[in-house]
Short mmCIF file of C-alpha atoms in Angstrom, two decimals:
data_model
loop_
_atom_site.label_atom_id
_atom_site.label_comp_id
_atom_site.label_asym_id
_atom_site.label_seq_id
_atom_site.Cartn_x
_atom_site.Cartn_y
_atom_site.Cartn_z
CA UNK A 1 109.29 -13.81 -199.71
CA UNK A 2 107.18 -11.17 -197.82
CA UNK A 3 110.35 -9.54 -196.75
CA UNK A 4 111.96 -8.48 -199.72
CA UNK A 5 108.63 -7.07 -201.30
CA UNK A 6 107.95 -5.03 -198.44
CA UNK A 7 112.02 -3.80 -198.51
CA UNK A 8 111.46 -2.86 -202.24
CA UNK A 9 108.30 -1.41 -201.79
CA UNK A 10 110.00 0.72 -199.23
CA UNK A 11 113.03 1.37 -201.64
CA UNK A 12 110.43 2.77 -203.84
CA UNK A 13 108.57 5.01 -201.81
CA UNK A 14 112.14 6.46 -200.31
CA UNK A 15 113.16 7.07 -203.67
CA UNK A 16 109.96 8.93 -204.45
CA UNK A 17 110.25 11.12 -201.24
CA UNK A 18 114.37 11.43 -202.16
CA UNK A 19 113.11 12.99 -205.65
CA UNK A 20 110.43 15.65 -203.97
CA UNK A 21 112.70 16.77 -201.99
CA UNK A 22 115.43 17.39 -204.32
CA UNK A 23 112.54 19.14 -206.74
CA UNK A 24 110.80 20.90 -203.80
CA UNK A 25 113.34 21.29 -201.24
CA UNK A 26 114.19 24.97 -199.80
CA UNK A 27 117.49 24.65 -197.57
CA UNK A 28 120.41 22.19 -198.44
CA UNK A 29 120.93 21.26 -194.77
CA UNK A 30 116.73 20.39 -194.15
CA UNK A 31 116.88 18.52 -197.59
CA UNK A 32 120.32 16.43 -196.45
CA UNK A 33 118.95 16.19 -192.89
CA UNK A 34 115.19 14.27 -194.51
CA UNK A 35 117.16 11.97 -196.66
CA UNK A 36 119.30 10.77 -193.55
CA UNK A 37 116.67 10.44 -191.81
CA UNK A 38 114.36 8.24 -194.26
CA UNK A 39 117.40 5.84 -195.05
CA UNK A 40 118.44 5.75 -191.84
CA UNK A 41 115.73 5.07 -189.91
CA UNK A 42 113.66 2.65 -191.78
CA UNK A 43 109.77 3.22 -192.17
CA UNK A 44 110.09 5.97 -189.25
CA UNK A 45 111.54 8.00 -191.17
CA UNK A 46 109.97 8.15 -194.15
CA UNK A 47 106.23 9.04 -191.87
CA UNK A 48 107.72 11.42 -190.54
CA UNK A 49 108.71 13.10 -193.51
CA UNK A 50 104.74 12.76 -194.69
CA UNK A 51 103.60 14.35 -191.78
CA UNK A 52 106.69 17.39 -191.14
CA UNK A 53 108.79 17.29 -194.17
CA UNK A 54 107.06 18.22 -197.16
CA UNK A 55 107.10 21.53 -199.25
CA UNK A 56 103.35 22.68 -198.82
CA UNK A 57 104.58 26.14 -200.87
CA UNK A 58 104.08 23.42 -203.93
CA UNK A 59 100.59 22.43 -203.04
CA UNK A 60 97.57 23.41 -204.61
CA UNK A 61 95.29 22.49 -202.36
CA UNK A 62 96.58 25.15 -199.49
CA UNK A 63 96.73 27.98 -202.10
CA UNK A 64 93.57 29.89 -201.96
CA UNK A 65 95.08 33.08 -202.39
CA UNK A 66 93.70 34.17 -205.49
CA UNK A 67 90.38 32.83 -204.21
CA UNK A 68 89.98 35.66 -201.57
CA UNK A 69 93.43 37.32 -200.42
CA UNK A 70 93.82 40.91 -199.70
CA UNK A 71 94.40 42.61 -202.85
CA UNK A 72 97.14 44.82 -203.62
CA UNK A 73 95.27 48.37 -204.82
CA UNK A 74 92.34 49.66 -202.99
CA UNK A 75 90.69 52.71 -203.19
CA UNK A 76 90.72 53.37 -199.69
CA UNK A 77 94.20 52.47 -198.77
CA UNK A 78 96.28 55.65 -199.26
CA UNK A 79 99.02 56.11 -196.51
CA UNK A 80 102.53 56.14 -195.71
CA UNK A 81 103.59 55.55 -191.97
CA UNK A 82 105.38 58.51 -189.89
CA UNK A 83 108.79 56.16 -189.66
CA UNK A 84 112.71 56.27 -190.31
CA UNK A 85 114.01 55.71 -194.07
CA UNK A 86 115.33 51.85 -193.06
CA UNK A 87 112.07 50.65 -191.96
CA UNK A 88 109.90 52.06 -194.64
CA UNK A 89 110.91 49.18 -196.72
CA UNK A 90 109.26 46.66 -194.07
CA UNK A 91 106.43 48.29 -195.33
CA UNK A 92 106.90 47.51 -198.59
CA UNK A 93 107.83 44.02 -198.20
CA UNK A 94 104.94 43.04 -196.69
CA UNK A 95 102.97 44.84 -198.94
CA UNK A 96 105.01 42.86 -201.68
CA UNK A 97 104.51 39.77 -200.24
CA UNK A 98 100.70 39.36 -198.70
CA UNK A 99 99.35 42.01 -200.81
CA UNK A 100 98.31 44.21 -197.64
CA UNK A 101 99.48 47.97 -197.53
CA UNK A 102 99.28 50.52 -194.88
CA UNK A 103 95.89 51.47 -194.13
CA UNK A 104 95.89 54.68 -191.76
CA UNK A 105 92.04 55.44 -190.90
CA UNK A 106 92.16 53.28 -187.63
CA UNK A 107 91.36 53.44 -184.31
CA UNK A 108 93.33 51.03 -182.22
CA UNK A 109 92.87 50.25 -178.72
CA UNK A 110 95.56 47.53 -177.09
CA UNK A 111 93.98 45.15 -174.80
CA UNK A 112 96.20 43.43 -171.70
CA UNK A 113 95.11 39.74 -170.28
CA UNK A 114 91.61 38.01 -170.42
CA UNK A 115 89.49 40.11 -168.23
CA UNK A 116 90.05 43.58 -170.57
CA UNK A 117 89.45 41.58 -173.52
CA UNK A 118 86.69 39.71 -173.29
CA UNK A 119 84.70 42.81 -172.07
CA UNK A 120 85.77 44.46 -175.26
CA UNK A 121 84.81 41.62 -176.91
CA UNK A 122 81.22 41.11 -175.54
CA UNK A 123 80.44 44.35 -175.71
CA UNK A 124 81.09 44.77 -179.69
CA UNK A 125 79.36 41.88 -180.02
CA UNK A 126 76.40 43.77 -179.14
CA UNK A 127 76.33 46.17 -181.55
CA UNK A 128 76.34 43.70 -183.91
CA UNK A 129 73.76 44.13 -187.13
CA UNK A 130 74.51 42.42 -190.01
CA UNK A 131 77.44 39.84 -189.38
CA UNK A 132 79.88 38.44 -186.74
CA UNK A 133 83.15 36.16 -187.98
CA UNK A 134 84.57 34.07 -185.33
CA UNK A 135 88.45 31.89 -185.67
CA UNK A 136 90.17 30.82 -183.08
CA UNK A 137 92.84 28.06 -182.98
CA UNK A 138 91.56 27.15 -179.11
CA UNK A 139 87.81 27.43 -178.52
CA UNK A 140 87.41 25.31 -175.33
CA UNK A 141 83.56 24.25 -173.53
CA UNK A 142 83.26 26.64 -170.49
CA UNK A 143 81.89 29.66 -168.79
CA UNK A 144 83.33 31.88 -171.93
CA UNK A 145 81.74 29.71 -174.87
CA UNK A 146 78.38 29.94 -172.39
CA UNK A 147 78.44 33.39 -172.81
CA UNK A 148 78.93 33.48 -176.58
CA UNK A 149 76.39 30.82 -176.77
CA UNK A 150 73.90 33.62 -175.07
CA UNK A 151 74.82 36.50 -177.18
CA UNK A 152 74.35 34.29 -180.53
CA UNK A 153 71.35 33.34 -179.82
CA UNK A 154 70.08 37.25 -179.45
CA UNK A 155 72.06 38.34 -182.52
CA UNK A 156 70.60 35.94 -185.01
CA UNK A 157 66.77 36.41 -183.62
CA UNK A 158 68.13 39.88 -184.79
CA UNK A 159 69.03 38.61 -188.22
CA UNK A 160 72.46 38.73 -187.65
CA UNK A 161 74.77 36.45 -190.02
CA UNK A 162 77.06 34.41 -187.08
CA UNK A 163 80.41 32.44 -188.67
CA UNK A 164 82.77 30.19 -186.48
CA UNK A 165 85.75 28.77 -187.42
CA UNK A 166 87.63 26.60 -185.09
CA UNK A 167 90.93 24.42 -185.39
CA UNK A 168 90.72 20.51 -185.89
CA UNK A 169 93.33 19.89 -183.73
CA UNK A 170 93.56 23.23 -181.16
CA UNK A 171 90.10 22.80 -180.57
CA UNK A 172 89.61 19.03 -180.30
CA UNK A 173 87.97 19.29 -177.03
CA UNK A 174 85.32 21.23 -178.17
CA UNK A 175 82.31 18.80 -177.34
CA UNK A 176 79.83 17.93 -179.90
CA UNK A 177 77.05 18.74 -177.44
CA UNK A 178 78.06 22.43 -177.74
CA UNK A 179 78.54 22.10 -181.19
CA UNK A 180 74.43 21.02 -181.82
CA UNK A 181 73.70 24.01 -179.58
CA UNK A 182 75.25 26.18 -182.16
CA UNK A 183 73.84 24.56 -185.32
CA UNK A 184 70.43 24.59 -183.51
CA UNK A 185 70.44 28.47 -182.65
CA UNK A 186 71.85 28.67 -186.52
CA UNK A 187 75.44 29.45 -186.02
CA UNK A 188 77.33 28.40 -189.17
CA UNK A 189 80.17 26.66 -188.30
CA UNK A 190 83.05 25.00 -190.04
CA UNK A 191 86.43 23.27 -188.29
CA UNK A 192 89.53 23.95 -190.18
CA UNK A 193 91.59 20.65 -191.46
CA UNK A 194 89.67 18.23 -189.33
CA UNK A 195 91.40 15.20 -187.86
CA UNK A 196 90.34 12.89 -189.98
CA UNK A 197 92.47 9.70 -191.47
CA UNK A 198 92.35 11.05 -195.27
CA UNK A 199 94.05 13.92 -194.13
CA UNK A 200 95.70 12.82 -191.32
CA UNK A 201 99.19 12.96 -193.41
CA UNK A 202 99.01 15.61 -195.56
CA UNK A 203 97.18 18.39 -192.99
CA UNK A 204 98.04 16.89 -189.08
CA UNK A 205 101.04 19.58 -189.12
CA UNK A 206 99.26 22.29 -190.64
CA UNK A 207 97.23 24.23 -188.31
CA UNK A 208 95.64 27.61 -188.23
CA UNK A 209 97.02 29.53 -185.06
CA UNK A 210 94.52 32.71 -185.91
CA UNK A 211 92.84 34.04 -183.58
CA UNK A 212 90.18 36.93 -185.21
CA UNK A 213 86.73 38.45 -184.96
CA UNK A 214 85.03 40.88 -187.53
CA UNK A 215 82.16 42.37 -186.48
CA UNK A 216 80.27 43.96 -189.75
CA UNK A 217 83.47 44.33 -191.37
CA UNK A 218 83.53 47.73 -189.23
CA UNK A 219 85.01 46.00 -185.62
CA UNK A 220 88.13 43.74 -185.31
CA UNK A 221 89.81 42.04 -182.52
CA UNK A 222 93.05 39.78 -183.22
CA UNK A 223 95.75 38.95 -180.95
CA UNK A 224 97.00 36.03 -178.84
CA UNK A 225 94.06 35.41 -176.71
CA UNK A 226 92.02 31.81 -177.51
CA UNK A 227 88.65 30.99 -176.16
CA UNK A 228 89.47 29.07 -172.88
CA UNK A 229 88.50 30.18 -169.33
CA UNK A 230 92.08 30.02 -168.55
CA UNK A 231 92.63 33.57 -169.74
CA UNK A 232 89.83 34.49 -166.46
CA UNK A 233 90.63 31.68 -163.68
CA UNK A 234 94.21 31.09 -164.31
CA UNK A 235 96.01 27.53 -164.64
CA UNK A 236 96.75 24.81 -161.87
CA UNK A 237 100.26 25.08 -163.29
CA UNK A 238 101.13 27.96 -164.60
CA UNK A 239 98.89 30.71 -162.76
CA UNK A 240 97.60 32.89 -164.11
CA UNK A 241 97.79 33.62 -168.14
CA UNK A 242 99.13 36.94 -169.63
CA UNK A 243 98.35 38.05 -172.78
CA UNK A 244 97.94 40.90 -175.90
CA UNK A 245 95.01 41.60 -177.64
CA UNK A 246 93.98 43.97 -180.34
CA UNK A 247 90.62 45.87 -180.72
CA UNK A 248 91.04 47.75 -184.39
CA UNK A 249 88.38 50.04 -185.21
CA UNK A 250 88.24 50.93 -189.20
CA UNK A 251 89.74 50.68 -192.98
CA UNK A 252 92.34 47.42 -191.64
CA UNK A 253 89.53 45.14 -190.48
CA UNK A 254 88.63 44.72 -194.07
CA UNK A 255 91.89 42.81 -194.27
CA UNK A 256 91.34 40.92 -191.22
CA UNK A 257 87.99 39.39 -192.74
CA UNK A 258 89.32 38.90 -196.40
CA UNK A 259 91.79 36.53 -194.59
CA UNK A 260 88.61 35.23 -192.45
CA UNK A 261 86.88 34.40 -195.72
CA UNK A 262 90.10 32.65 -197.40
CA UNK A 263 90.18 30.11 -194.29
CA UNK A 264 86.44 29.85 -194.36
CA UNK A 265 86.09 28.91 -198.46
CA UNK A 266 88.88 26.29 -197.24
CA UNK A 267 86.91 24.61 -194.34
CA UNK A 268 83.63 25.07 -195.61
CA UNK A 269 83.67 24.86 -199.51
CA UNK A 270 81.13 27.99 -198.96
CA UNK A 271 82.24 31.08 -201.06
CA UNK A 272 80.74 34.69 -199.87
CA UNK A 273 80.40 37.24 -201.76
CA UNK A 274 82.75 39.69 -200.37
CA UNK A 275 81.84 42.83 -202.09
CA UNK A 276 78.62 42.88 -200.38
CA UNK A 277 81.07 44.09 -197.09
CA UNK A 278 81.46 47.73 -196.53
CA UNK A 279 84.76 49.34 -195.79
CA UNK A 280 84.06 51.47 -193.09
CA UNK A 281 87.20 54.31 -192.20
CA UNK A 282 87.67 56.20 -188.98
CA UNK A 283 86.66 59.45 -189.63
CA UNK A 284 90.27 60.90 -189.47
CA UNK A 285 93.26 59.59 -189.74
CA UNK A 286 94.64 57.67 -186.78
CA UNK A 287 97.14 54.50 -186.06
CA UNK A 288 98.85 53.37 -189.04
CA UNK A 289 98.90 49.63 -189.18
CA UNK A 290 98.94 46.49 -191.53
CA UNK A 291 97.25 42.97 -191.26
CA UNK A 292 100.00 40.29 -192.14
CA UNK A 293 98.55 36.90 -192.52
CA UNK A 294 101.11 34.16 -193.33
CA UNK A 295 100.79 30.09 -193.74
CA UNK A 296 102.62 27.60 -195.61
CA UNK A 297 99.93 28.46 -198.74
CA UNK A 298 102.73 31.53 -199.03
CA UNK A 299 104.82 32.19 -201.85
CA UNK A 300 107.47 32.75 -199.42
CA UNK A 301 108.14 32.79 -195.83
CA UNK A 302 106.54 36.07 -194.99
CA UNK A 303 106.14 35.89 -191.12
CA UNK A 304 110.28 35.36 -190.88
CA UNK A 305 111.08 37.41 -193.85
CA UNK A 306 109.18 40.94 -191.61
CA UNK A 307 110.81 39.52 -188.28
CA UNK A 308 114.06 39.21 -190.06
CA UNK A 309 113.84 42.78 -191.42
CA UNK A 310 112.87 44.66 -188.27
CA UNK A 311 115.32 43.09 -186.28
CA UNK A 312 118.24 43.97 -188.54
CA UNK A 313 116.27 47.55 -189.19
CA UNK A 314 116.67 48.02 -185.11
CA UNK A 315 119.15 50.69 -184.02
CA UNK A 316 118.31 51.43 -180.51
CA UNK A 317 116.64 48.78 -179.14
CA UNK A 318 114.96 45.75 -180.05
CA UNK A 319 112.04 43.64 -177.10
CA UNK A 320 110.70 40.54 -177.57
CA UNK A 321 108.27 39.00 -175.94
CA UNK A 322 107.24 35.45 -176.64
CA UNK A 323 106.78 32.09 -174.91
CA UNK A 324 108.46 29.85 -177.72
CA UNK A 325 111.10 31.63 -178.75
CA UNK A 326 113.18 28.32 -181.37
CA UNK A 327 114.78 30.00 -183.64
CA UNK A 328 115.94 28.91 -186.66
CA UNK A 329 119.58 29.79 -187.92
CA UNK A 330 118.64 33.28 -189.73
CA UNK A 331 116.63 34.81 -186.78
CA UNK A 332 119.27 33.87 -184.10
CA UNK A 333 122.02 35.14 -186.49
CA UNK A 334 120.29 38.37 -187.01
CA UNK A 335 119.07 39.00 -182.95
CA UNK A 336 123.01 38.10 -182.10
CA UNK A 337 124.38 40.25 -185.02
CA UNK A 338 121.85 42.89 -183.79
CA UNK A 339 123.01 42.78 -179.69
CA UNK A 340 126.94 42.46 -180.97
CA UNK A 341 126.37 45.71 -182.91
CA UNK A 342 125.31 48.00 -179.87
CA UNK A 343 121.22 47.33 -179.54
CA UNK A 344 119.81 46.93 -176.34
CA UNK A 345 118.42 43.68 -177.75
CA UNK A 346 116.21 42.10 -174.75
CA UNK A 347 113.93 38.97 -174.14
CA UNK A 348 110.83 38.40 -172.17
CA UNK A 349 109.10 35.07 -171.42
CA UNK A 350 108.12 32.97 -168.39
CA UNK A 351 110.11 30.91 -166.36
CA UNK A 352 108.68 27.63 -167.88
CA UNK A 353 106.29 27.07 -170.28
CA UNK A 354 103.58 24.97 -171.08
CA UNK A 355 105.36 22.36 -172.96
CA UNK A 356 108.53 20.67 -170.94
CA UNK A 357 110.31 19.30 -174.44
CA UNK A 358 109.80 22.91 -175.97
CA UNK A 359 110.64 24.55 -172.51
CA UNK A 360 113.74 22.93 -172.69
CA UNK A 361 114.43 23.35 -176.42
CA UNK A 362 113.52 27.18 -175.54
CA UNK A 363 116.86 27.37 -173.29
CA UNK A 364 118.81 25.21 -175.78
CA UNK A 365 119.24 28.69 -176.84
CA UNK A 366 120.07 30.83 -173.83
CA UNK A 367 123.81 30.90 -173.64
CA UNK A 368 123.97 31.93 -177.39
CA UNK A 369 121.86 34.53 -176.55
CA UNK A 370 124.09 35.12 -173.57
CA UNK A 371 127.53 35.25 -175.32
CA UNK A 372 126.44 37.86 -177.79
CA UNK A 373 124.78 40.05 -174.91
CA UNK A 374 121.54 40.02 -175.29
CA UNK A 375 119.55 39.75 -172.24
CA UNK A 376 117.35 37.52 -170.95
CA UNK A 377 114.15 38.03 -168.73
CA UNK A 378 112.30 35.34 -166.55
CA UNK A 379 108.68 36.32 -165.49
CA UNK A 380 107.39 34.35 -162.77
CA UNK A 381 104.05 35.63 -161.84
CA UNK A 382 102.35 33.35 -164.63
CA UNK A 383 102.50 32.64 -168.27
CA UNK A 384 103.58 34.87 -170.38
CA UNK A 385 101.33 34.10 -174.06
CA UNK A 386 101.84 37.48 -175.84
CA UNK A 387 103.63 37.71 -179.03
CA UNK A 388 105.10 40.90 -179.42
CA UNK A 389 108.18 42.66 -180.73
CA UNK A 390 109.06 46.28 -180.47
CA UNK A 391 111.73 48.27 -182.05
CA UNK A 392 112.87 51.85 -181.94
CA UNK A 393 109.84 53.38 -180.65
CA UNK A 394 108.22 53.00 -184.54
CA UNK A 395 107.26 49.35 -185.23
CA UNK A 396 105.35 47.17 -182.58
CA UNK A 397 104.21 43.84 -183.75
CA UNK A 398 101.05 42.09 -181.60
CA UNK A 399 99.57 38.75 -182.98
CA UNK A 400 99.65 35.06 -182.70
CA UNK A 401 102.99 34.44 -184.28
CA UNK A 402 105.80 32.68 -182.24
CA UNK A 403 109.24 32.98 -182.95
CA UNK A 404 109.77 28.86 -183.56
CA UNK A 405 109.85 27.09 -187.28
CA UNK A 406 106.01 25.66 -186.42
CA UNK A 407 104.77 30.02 -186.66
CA UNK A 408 107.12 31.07 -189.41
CA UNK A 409 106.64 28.29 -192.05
CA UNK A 410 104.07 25.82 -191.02
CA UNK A 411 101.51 27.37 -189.44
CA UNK A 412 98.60 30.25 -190.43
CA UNK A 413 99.09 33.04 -188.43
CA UNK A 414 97.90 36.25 -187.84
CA UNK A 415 100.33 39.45 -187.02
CA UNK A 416 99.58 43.17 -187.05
CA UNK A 417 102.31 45.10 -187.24
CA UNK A 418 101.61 49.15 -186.26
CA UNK A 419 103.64 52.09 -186.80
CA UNK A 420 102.65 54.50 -183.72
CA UNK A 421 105.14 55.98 -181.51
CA UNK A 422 102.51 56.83 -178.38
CA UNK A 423 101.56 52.94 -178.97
CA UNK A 424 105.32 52.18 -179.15
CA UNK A 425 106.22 53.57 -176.16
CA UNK A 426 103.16 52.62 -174.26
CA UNK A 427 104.39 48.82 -174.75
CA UNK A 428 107.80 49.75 -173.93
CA UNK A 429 107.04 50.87 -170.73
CA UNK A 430 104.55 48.02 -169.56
CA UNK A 431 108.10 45.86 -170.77
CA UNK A 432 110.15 47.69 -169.01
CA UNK A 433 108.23 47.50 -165.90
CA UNK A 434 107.55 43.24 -166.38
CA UNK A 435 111.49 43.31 -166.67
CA UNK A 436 111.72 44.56 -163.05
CA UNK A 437 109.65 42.03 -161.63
CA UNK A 438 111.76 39.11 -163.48
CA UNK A 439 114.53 37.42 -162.98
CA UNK A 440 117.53 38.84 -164.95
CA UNK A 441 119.87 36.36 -166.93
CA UNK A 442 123.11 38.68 -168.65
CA UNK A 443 126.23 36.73 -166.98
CA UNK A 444 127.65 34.41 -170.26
CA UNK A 445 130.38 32.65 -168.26
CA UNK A 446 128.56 31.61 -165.35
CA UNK A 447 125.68 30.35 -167.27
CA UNK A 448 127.87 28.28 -169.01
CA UNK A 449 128.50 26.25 -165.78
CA UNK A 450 124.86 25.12 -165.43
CA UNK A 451 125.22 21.46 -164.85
CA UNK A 452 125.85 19.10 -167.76
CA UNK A 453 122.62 16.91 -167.73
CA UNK A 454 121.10 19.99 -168.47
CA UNK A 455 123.09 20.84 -171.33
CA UNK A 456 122.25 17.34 -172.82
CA UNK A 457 118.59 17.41 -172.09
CA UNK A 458 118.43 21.00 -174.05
CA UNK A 459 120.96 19.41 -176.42
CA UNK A 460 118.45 16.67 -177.74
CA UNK A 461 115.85 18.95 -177.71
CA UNK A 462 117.17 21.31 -179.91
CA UNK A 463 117.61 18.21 -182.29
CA UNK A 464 113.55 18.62 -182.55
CA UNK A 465 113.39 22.50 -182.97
CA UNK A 466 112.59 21.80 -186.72
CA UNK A 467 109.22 19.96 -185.71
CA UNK A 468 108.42 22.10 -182.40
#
């Protein structure tokens, strides 16, 4: 008797999930692919679907944009970027879609690796005097959280306002002992979507990948660098960790902590009152840049929708460099179409990465890459972390967005994208120089005769790109 309740208890659940995803799906083949799955594999199927499946575009309780989002007109934003006629409309579609124009009074200073970073980072701390706004998706116990601990302390007894946001899940093993240090000094802190079981379903896949710090709404620093001693002594592994950074001096940073103060009101239930911030502006005009946050609170897929444009704006060239590179059908037709139409289209990342299943869902990808000529870079003197694009010496993208299905629809991210040719070419040539030292892959047909086993282990892996 027990048996046929629980089958038509389970009938009636599928056919709950089969109607939200025929209201709320976004691409036929995801939508036939989730109702295979949840009648195929019984029970299975259907969780998994909870936890990776569902439409959070629909959700109210993600969308906080109207809460605290950048806002569309500003006084102070008044700029248009030195760049050719086909990319001016990235500008505008970013603008269109997270409400954040070109601001142009910055000073921008591009920070390699831990060591560089960090003593940026301290030492703005420092001049702190009314506020500092930490998030970080990692923020690991260790010599670097020590150190914050120490300059916290200083900065409140100097009546300094100190914010930290951390990831539930990035930063699980953040100890609770450092924690009570913080609360004790009187650090506010919040953790974003906790790992908890009421949320467990609805938020597990949901994570904030943002990595930012506002110092009096006058200092920013954003990038792909997490709190972890890593980034100074290396890993057992890996070796040593490479990475870009950010320091952005002026108008933009008032972007950076409007999207600080969206993910804050969600963790904390704690609205501030934002107008009591000062835009500060360097005192000429300088790099031309704009803050894209994206997360699945979006109206539409805004991280893939730039990426798409600027590789199909590219003309020259087109370098990537990024340690999960998945992508889904409409990035890997664009970067192909791109290479097949005469751009030196190129691809930097480390020999492994940190993650065997995605390392090998990674090269799932290679000998598409391959046929259509685009070529392929293995660094071996660590891990590569950065996530950067350049293009044409006018557009060079630094933030914490990967190039997988996780960055570009699931998770909130963080990119700034900067129109600067010095800047441009600057990166290009630390690229250029990082391709020399790697190991080149160009040759299509003798890839292609890698051993079978390997084809079928990066075969079934690429089964899971949707979920990596």
């Amino acid at each position: 008797m027990l048996v046929p309740i629980l089958v038509s208890v389970y009938i009636l659940i599928a056919l709950v999930m089969v109607i939200s995803l025929l209201l709320n799906g976004v691409r036929p083949s995801k939508t036939l692919a989730w109702l295979l799955a949840i009648f195929t594999i019984p029970v299975a199927g259907g969780l998994l679907y909870i936890l990776f499946g569902r439409n959070r575009r629909k959700s109210k309780m993600f969308s906080l944009k109207n809460q605290f989002g950048p806002i569309n007109k500003l006084e102070h934003v008044t700029c248009h970027p030195e760049i050719s006629g086909n990319k001016q409309k990235i500008t505008f579609l970013i603008n269109k879609t997270s409400k954040c124009p070109v601001t142009c009074y910055n000073n921008l200073d591009l920070l390699k690796d831990g060591k560089n970073t960090f003593e940026s980072i301290f030492h703005a701390l420092e001049e702190a005097k009314e506020h500092i706004h930490l998030q970080y998706y990692i923020f690991e116990d260790g010599l670097l959280a020590d150190k914050l601990l120490e300059v916290f302390e200083r900065k409140i007894a100097e009546d300094v306002t100190i914010r930290l946001l951390y990831d539930g899940i990035g930063s699980y093993s953040l100890s609770k002992k450092y924690l009570r240090k913080l609360k004790k000094i009187g650090v506010e802190t919040a953790q974003f979507l906790p790992f908890k079981f009421g949320r467990f379903l609805s938020a597990l896949n949901y994570r904030n990948h943002r990595k930012i710090i506002v110092i009096d709404n006058k200092i920013g620093f954003t990038g792909g660098i997490n709190i972890s001693d890593k980034y100074l002594k290396g890993d057992p592994a890996l070796g040593k960790w490479h990475d870009t950074h950010l320091k952005i001096e002026g108008e933009a940073v008032d972007f950076l902590n409007r999207t600080f103060m969206t993910d804050w009101y969600l963790a904390s239930g704690n609205k501030v009152d934002f107008s009591t911030f000062k835009v500060y502006r360097a005192p000429k005009i300088g790099t031309s840049l704009q803050i894209v946050p994206s997360g699945p609170d979006d109206d539409f897929d805004v991280m893939e929708q730039v990426y798409f444009s600027i590789i199909n704006s590219a003309e020259k060239y087109l370098y990537i460099v990024n340690p999960y590179i998945i992508p889904n059908h409409a990035i890997l037709q664009a970067l192909m179409t791109a290479a097949l139409s005469g751009v030196d289209v190129r691809i930097l990342m480390s020999t492994s990465t940190d993650i065997k299943l995605v390392d090998w869902c990674v090269r799932a990808y290679f000998e598409s890459y391959l046929k259509a000529g685009i070529k392929i870079y293995l660094y071996d003197d660590g891990f590569l972390h950065s996530k950067v694009m350049m293009c044409d010496d006018e557009i060079a993208s630094i933030g914490t967005a990967n190039l997988d299905n996780r960055s570009l629809q699931q998770n909130y991210e963080a990119q700034v994208f900067v129109y600067d040719s010095v800047l441009c070419q600057q990166m290009k040539s630390d690229f250029l120089k990082d391709c020399e030292k790697s190991i080149i892959l160009e040759d299509y047909e003798k890839y292609k005769e890698r051993p079978w086993i390997k084809k079928l282990i990066e075969g079934f892996a690429k089964l899971l790109s949707p979920v990596l």
